[in-house]
Short mmCIF file of C-alpha atoms in Angstrom, two decimals:
data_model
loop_
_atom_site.label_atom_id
_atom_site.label_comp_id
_atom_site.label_asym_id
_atom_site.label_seq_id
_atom_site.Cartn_x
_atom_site.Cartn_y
_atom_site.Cartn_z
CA UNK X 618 3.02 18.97 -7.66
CA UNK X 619 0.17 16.35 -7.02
CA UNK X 620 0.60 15.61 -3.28
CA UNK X 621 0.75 11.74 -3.05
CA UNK X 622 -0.94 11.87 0.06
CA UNK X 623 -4.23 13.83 -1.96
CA UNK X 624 -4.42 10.94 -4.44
CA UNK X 625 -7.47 9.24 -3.35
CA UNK X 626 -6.96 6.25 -5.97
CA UNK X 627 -5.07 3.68 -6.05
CA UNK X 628 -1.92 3.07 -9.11
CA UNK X 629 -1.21 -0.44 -9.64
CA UNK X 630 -1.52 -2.92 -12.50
CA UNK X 631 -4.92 -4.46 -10.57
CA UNK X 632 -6.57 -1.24 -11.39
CA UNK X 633 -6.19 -1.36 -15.52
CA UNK X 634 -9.28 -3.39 -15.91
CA UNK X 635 -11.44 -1.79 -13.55
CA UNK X 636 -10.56 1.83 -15.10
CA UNK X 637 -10.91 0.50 -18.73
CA UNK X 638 -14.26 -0.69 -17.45
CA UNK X 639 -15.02 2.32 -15.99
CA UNK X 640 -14.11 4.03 -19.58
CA UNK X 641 -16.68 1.99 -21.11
CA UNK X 642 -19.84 2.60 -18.88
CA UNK X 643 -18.89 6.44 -19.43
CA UNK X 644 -19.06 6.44 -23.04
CA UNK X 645 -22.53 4.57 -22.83
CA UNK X 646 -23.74 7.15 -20.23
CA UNK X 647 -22.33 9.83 -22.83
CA UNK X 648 -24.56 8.59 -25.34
CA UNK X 649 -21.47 6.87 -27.22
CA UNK X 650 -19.51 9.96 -27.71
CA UNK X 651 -16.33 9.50 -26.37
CA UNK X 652 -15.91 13.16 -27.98
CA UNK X 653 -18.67 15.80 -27.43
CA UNK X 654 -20.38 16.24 -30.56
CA UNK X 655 -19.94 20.21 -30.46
CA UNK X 656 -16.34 19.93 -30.94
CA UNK X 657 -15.30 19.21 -34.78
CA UNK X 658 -14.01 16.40 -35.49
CA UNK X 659 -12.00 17.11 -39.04
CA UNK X 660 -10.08 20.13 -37.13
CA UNK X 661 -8.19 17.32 -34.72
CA UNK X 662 -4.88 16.49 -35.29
CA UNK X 663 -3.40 16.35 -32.11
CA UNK X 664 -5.22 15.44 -28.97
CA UNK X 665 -3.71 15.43 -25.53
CA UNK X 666 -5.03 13.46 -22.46
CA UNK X 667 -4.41 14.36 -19.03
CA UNK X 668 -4.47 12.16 -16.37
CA UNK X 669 -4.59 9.27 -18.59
CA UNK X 670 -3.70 6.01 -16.46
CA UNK X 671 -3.93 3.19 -18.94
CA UNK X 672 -4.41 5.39 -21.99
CA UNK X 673 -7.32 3.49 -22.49
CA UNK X 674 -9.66 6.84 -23.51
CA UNK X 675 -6.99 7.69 -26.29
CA UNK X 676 -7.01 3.94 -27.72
CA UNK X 677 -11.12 4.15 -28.10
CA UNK X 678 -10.83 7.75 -29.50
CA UNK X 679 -8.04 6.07 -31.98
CA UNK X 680 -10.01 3.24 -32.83
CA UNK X 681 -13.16 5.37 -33.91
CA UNK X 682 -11.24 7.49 -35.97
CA UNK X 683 -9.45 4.65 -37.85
CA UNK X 684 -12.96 3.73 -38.37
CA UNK X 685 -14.56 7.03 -39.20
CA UNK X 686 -11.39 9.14 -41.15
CA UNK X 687 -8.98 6.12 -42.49
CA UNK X 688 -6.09 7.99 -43.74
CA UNK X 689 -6.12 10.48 -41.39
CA UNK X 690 -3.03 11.40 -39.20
CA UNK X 691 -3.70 11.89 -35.58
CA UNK X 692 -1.42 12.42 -32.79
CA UNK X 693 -1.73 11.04 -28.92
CA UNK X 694 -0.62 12.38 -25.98
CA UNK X 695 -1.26 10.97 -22.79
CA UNK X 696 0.02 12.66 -19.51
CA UNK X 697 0.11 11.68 -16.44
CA UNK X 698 2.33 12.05 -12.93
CA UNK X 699 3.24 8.54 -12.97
CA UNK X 700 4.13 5.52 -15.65
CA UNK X 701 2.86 3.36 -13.19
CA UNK X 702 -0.56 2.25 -15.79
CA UNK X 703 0.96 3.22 -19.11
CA UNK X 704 0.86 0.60 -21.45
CA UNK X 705 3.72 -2.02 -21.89
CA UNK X 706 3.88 -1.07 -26.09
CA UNK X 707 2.33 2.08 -27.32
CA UNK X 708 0.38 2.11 -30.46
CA UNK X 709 1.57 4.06 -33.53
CA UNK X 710 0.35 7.64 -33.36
CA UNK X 711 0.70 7.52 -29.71
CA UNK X 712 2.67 8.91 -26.92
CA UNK X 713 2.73 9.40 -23.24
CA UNK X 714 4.84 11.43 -21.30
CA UNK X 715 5.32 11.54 -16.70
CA UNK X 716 3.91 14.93 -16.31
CA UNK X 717 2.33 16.53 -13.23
CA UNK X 718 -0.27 19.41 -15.25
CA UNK X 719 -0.02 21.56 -12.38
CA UNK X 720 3.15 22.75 -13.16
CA UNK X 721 4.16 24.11 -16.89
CA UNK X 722 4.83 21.85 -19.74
CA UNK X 723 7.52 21.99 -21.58
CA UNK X 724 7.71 24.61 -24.57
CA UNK X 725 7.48 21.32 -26.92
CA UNK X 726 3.82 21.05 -25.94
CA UNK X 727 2.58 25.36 -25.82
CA UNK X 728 -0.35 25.54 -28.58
CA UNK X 729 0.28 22.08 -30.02
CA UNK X 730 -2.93 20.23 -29.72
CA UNK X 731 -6.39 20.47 -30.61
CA UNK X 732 -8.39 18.92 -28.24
CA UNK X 733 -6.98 18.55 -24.23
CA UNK X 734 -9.41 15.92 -22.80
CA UNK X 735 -9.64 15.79 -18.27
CA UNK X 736 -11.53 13.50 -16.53
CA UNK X 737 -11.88 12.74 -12.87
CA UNK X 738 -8.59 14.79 -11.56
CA UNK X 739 -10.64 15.83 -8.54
CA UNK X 740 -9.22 12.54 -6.94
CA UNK X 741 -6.16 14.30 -6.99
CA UNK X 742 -5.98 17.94 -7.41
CA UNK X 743 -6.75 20.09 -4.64
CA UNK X 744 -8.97 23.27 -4.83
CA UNK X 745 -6.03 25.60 -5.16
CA UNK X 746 -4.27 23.67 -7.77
CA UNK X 747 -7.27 24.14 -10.50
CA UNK X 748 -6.31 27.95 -11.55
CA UNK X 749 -2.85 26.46 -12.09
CA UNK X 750 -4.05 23.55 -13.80
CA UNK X 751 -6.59 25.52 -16.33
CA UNK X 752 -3.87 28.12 -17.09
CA UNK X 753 -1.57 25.68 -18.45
CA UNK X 754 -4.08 23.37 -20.03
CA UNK X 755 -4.61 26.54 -22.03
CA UNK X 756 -1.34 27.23 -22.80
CA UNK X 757 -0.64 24.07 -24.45
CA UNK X 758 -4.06 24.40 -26.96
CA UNK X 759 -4.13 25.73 -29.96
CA UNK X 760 -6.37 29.18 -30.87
CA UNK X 761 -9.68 27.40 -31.33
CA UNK X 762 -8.59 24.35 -29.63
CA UNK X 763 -11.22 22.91 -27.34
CA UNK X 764 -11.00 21.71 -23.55
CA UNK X 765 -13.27 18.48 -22.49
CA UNK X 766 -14.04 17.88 -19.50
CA UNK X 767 -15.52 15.21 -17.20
CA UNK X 768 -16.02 15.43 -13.71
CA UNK X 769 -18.03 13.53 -10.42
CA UNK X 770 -18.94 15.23 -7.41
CA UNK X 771 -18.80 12.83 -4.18
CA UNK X 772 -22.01 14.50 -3.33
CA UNK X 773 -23.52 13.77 -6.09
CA UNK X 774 -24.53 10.13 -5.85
CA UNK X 775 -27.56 9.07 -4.24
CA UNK X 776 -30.01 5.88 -4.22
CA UNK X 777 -34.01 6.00 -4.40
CA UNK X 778 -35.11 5.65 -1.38
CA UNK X 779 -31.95 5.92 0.44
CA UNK X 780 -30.22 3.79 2.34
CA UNK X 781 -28.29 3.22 5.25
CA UNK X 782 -25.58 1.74 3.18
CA UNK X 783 -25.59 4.53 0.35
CA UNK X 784 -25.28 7.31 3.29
CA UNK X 785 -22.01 5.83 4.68
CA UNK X 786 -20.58 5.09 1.59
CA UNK X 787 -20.90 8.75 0.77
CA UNK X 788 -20.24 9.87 4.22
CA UNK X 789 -16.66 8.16 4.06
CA UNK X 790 -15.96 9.41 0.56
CA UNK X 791 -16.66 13.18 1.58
CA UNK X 792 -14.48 12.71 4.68
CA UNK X 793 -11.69 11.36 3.39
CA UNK X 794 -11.47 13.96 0.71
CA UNK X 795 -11.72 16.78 3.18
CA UNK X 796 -9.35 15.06 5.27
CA UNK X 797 -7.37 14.95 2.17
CA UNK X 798 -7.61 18.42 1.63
CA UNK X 799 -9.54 18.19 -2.13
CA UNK X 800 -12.80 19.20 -1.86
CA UNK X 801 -16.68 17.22 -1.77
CA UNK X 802 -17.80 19.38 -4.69
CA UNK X 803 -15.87 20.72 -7.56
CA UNK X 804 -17.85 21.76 -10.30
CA UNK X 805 -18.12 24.91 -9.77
CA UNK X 806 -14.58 25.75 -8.28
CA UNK X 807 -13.62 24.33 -12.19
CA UNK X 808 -15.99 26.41 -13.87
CA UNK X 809 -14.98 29.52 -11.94
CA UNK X 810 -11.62 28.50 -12.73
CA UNK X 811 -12.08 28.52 -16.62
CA UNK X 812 -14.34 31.67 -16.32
CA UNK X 813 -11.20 33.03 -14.21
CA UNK X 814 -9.10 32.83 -17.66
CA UNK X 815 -11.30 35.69 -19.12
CA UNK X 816 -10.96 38.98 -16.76
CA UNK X 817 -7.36 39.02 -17.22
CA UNK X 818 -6.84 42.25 -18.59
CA UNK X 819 -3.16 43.04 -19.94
CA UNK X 820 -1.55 46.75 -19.25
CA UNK X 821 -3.43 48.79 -22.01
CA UNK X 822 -5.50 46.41 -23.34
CA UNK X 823 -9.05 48.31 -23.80
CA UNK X 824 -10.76 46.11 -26.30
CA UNK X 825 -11.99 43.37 -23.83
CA UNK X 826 -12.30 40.75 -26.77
CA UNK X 827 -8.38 40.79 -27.17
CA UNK X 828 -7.18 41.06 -23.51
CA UNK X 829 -5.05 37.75 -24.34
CA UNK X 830 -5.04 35.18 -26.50
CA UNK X 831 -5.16 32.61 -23.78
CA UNK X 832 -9.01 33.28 -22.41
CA UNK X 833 -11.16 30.38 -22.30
CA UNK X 834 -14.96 30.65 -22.99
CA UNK X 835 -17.35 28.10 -21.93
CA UNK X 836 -18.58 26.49 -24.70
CA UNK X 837 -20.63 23.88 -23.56
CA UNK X 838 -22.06 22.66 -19.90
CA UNK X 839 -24.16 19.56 -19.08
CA UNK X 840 -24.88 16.95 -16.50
CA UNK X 841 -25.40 13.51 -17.18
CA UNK X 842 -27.35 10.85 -15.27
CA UNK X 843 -27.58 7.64 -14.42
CA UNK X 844 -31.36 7.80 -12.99
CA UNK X 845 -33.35 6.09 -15.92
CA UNK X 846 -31.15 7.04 -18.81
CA UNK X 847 -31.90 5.16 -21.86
CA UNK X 848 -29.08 3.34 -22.50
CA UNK X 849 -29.66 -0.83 -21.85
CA UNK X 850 -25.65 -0.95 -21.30
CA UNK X 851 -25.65 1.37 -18.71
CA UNK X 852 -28.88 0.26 -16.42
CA UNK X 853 -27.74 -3.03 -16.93
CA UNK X 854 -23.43 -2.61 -15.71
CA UNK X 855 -24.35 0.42 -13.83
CA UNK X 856 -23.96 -1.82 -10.31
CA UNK X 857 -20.76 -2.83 -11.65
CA UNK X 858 -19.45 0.55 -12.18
CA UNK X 859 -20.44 1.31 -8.72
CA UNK X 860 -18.35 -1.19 -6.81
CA UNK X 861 -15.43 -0.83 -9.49
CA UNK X 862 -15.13 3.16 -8.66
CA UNK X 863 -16.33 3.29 -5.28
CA UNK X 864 -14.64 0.08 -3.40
CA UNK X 865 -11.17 1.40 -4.29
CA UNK X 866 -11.88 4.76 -2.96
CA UNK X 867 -13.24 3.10 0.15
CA UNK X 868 -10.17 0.91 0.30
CA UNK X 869 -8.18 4.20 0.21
CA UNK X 870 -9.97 5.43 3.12
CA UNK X 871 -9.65 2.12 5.40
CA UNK X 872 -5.38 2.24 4.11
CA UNK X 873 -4.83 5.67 4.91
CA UNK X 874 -6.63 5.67 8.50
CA UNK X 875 -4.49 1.99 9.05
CA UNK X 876 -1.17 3.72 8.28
CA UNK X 877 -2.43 7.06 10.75
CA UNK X 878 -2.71 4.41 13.58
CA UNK X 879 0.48 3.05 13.07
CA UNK X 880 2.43 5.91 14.06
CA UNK X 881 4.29 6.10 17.00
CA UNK X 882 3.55 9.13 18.71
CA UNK X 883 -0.20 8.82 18.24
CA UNK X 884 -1.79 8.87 21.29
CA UNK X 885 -3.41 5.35 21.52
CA UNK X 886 -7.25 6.78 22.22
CA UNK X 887 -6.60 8.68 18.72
CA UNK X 888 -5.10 5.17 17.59
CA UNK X 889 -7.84 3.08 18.69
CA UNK X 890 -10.87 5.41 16.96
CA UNK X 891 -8.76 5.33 13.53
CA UNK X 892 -8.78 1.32 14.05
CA UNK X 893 -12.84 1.39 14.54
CA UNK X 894 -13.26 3.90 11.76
CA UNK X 895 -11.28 0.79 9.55
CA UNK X 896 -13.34 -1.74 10.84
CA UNK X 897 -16.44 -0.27 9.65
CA UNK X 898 -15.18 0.88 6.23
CA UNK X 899 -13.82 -2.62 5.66
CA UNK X 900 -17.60 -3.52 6.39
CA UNK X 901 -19.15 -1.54 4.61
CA UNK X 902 -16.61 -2.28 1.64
CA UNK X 903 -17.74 -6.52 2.42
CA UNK X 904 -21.52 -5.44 2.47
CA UNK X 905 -21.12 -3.63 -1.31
CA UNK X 906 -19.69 -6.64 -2.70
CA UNK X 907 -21.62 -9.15 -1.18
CA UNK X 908 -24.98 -6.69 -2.10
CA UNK X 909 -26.87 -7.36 1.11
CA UNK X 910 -28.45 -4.11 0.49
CA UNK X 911 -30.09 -4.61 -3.11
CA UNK X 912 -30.17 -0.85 -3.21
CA UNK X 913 -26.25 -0.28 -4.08
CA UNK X 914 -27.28 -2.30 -7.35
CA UNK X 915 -29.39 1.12 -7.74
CA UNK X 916 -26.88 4.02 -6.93
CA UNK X 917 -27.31 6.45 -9.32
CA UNK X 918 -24.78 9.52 -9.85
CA UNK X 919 -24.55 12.77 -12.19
CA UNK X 920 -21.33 13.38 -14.34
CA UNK X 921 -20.50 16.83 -15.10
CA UNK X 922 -19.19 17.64 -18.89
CA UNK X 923 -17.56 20.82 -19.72
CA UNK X 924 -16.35 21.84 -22.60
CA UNK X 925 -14.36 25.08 -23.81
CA UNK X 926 -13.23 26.82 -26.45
CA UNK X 927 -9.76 28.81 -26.34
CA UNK X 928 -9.90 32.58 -27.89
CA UNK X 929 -8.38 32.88 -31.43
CA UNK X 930 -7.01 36.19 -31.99
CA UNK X 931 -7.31 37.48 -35.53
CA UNK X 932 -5.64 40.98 -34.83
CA UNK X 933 -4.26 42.89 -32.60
CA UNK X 934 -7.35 44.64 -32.58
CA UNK X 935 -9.44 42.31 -34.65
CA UNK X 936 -12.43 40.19 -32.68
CA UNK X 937 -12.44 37.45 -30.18
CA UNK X 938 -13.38 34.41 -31.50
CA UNK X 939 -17.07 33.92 -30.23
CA UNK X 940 -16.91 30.09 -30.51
CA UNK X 941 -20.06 29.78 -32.02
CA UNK X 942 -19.60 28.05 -35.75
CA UNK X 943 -20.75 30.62 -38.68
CA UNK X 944 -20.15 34.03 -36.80
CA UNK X 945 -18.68 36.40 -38.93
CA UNK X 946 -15.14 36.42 -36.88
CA UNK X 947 -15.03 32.61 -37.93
CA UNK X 948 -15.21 33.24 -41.47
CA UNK X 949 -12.17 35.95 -41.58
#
């Protein structure tokens, strides 16, 4: 289970606007696509989102295709551990559903959907949570389905020349997820984890291509970047952004050192540093939004986009599904 303590975000019905903002500046800095442009659109019928707060990814998704395919029948589902930021009415063709993806989901969901979009669960999952979390991702696609998704490293932001101001913030950040136990950089723990899925050999399995019909395969890998991307939309709301996603992180920091302090067998030295440590954080939080230092207006991060392709099993011992469109195990 996500350990409340590991959530480094905050879940209450101030936070919808800021995280639809936040959904917004991501699809600019994605070019527009909200899906990658690999994955094929006519095969989705049902598309899961995990970690979905205010389901507000799966309403711009739905709104496109009403736009794009009229007629066609999709199916939402949004997970999450808590209810806390679902919406007060669903729309038709949606559904969400209290779920904690690090343990199994139920039978209901196993190879249902087409598309499983992630984003941003490194807030909350710690490093040895992500095998669990890719194996039953990958249980509830489809053969063929595809896995998006989006992650931000905390060491991965940066301003040019840097500042004083951008080296705490990031300082604090990497701290407090340490402290939390999740980790400063997870890129590459999740693509070892969905690179994990494919050396899993079965008892008397020889043919390496059909080992299981639950392997993963990269499909597609790419970072993003703020620094002089060419959208107008997000140079121009990329400040914003910054003080929507970082301040509540920050704020997380400054609450969980303030509740530390106030326990009672603390030794009042230890006490006393956790009270200067808030002090400065709540600073530092009062300097970003009052932009003394012009340079926050120019933070600049990189998002990391994954996406993956589960294996699709013709035979026994027929081929692995390559992934690649127009291969001749596609056309059997």
């Amino acid at each position: 289970m996500v350990d409340k303590d590991a959530y480094m975000l905050q879940r209450n019905l101030e936070e919808i606007e800021p995280l639809n903002a936040q959904s917004r500046f991501l699809r600019a800095l994605c070019n527009g696509h909200l899906i990658h442009p690999s994955v094929p659109r006519d095969d989705l019928k049902a598309i899961a989102d995990i970690g979905t707060g205010t389901g507000v990814w799966m309403e711009e998704v739905q709104q496109e295709f009403e736009a794009t395919h009229a007629g066609r029948n999709v199916q939402f589902t949004g997970f999450d551990v808590s209810e806390t930021l679902f919406p007060c009415q669903n729309r038709p063709g949606q559904t969400f559903v209290v779920h904690d993806a690090v343990q199994p989901f139920p039978d209901e969901y196993h190879e249902k959907f087409d598309l499983v979009h992630l984003r941003f669960l490194s807030y909350s999952i710690e490093p040895h949570q992500l095998e669990d979390l890719v194996e039953f991702v990958s249980e509830i696609l489809r053969p063929g389905g595809y896995l998006q998704w989006q992650e931000i490293d905390a060491i991965d932001a940066w301003t040019i020349p840097e500042t004083s101001t951008a080296k705490q913030i990031i300082y604090w950040l990497v701290k407090e997820r340490l402290t939390r136990g999740l980790t400063p950089a997870v890129t590459t723990p999740i693509v070892k984890a969905l690179q994990s899925r494919t050396i899993q050999v079965e008892e008397g399995k020889i043919n390496p291509m059909c080992w299981t019909n639950n392997l993963l395969r990269i499909y597609h890998l790419e970072t993003l970047s703020t620094y002089q991307h060419p959208s107008t939309e997000v140079n121009s709301t990329k400040y914003q952004w910054t003080i929507n996603f970082m301040i509540p992180l920050l704020q997380s920091c400054a609450s969980s050192r303030s509740a530390k302090a106030r326990e009672r067998r603390l030794p009042w030295i230890v006490a006393e540093g956790l009270l200067v440590e808030v002090a400065e954080i709540n600073q530092l939080i009062e300097t970003m939004k009052r932009c003394k230092d012009p340079k926050v207006s120019e933070f600049e991060v990189l998002i990391t986009r994954i996406v993956a392709r589960k294996a699709k099993i013709f035979a026994e011992d027929g081929p692995w599904l390559s992934g690649w469109h127009g291969t001749k195990a596609e056309s059997q």
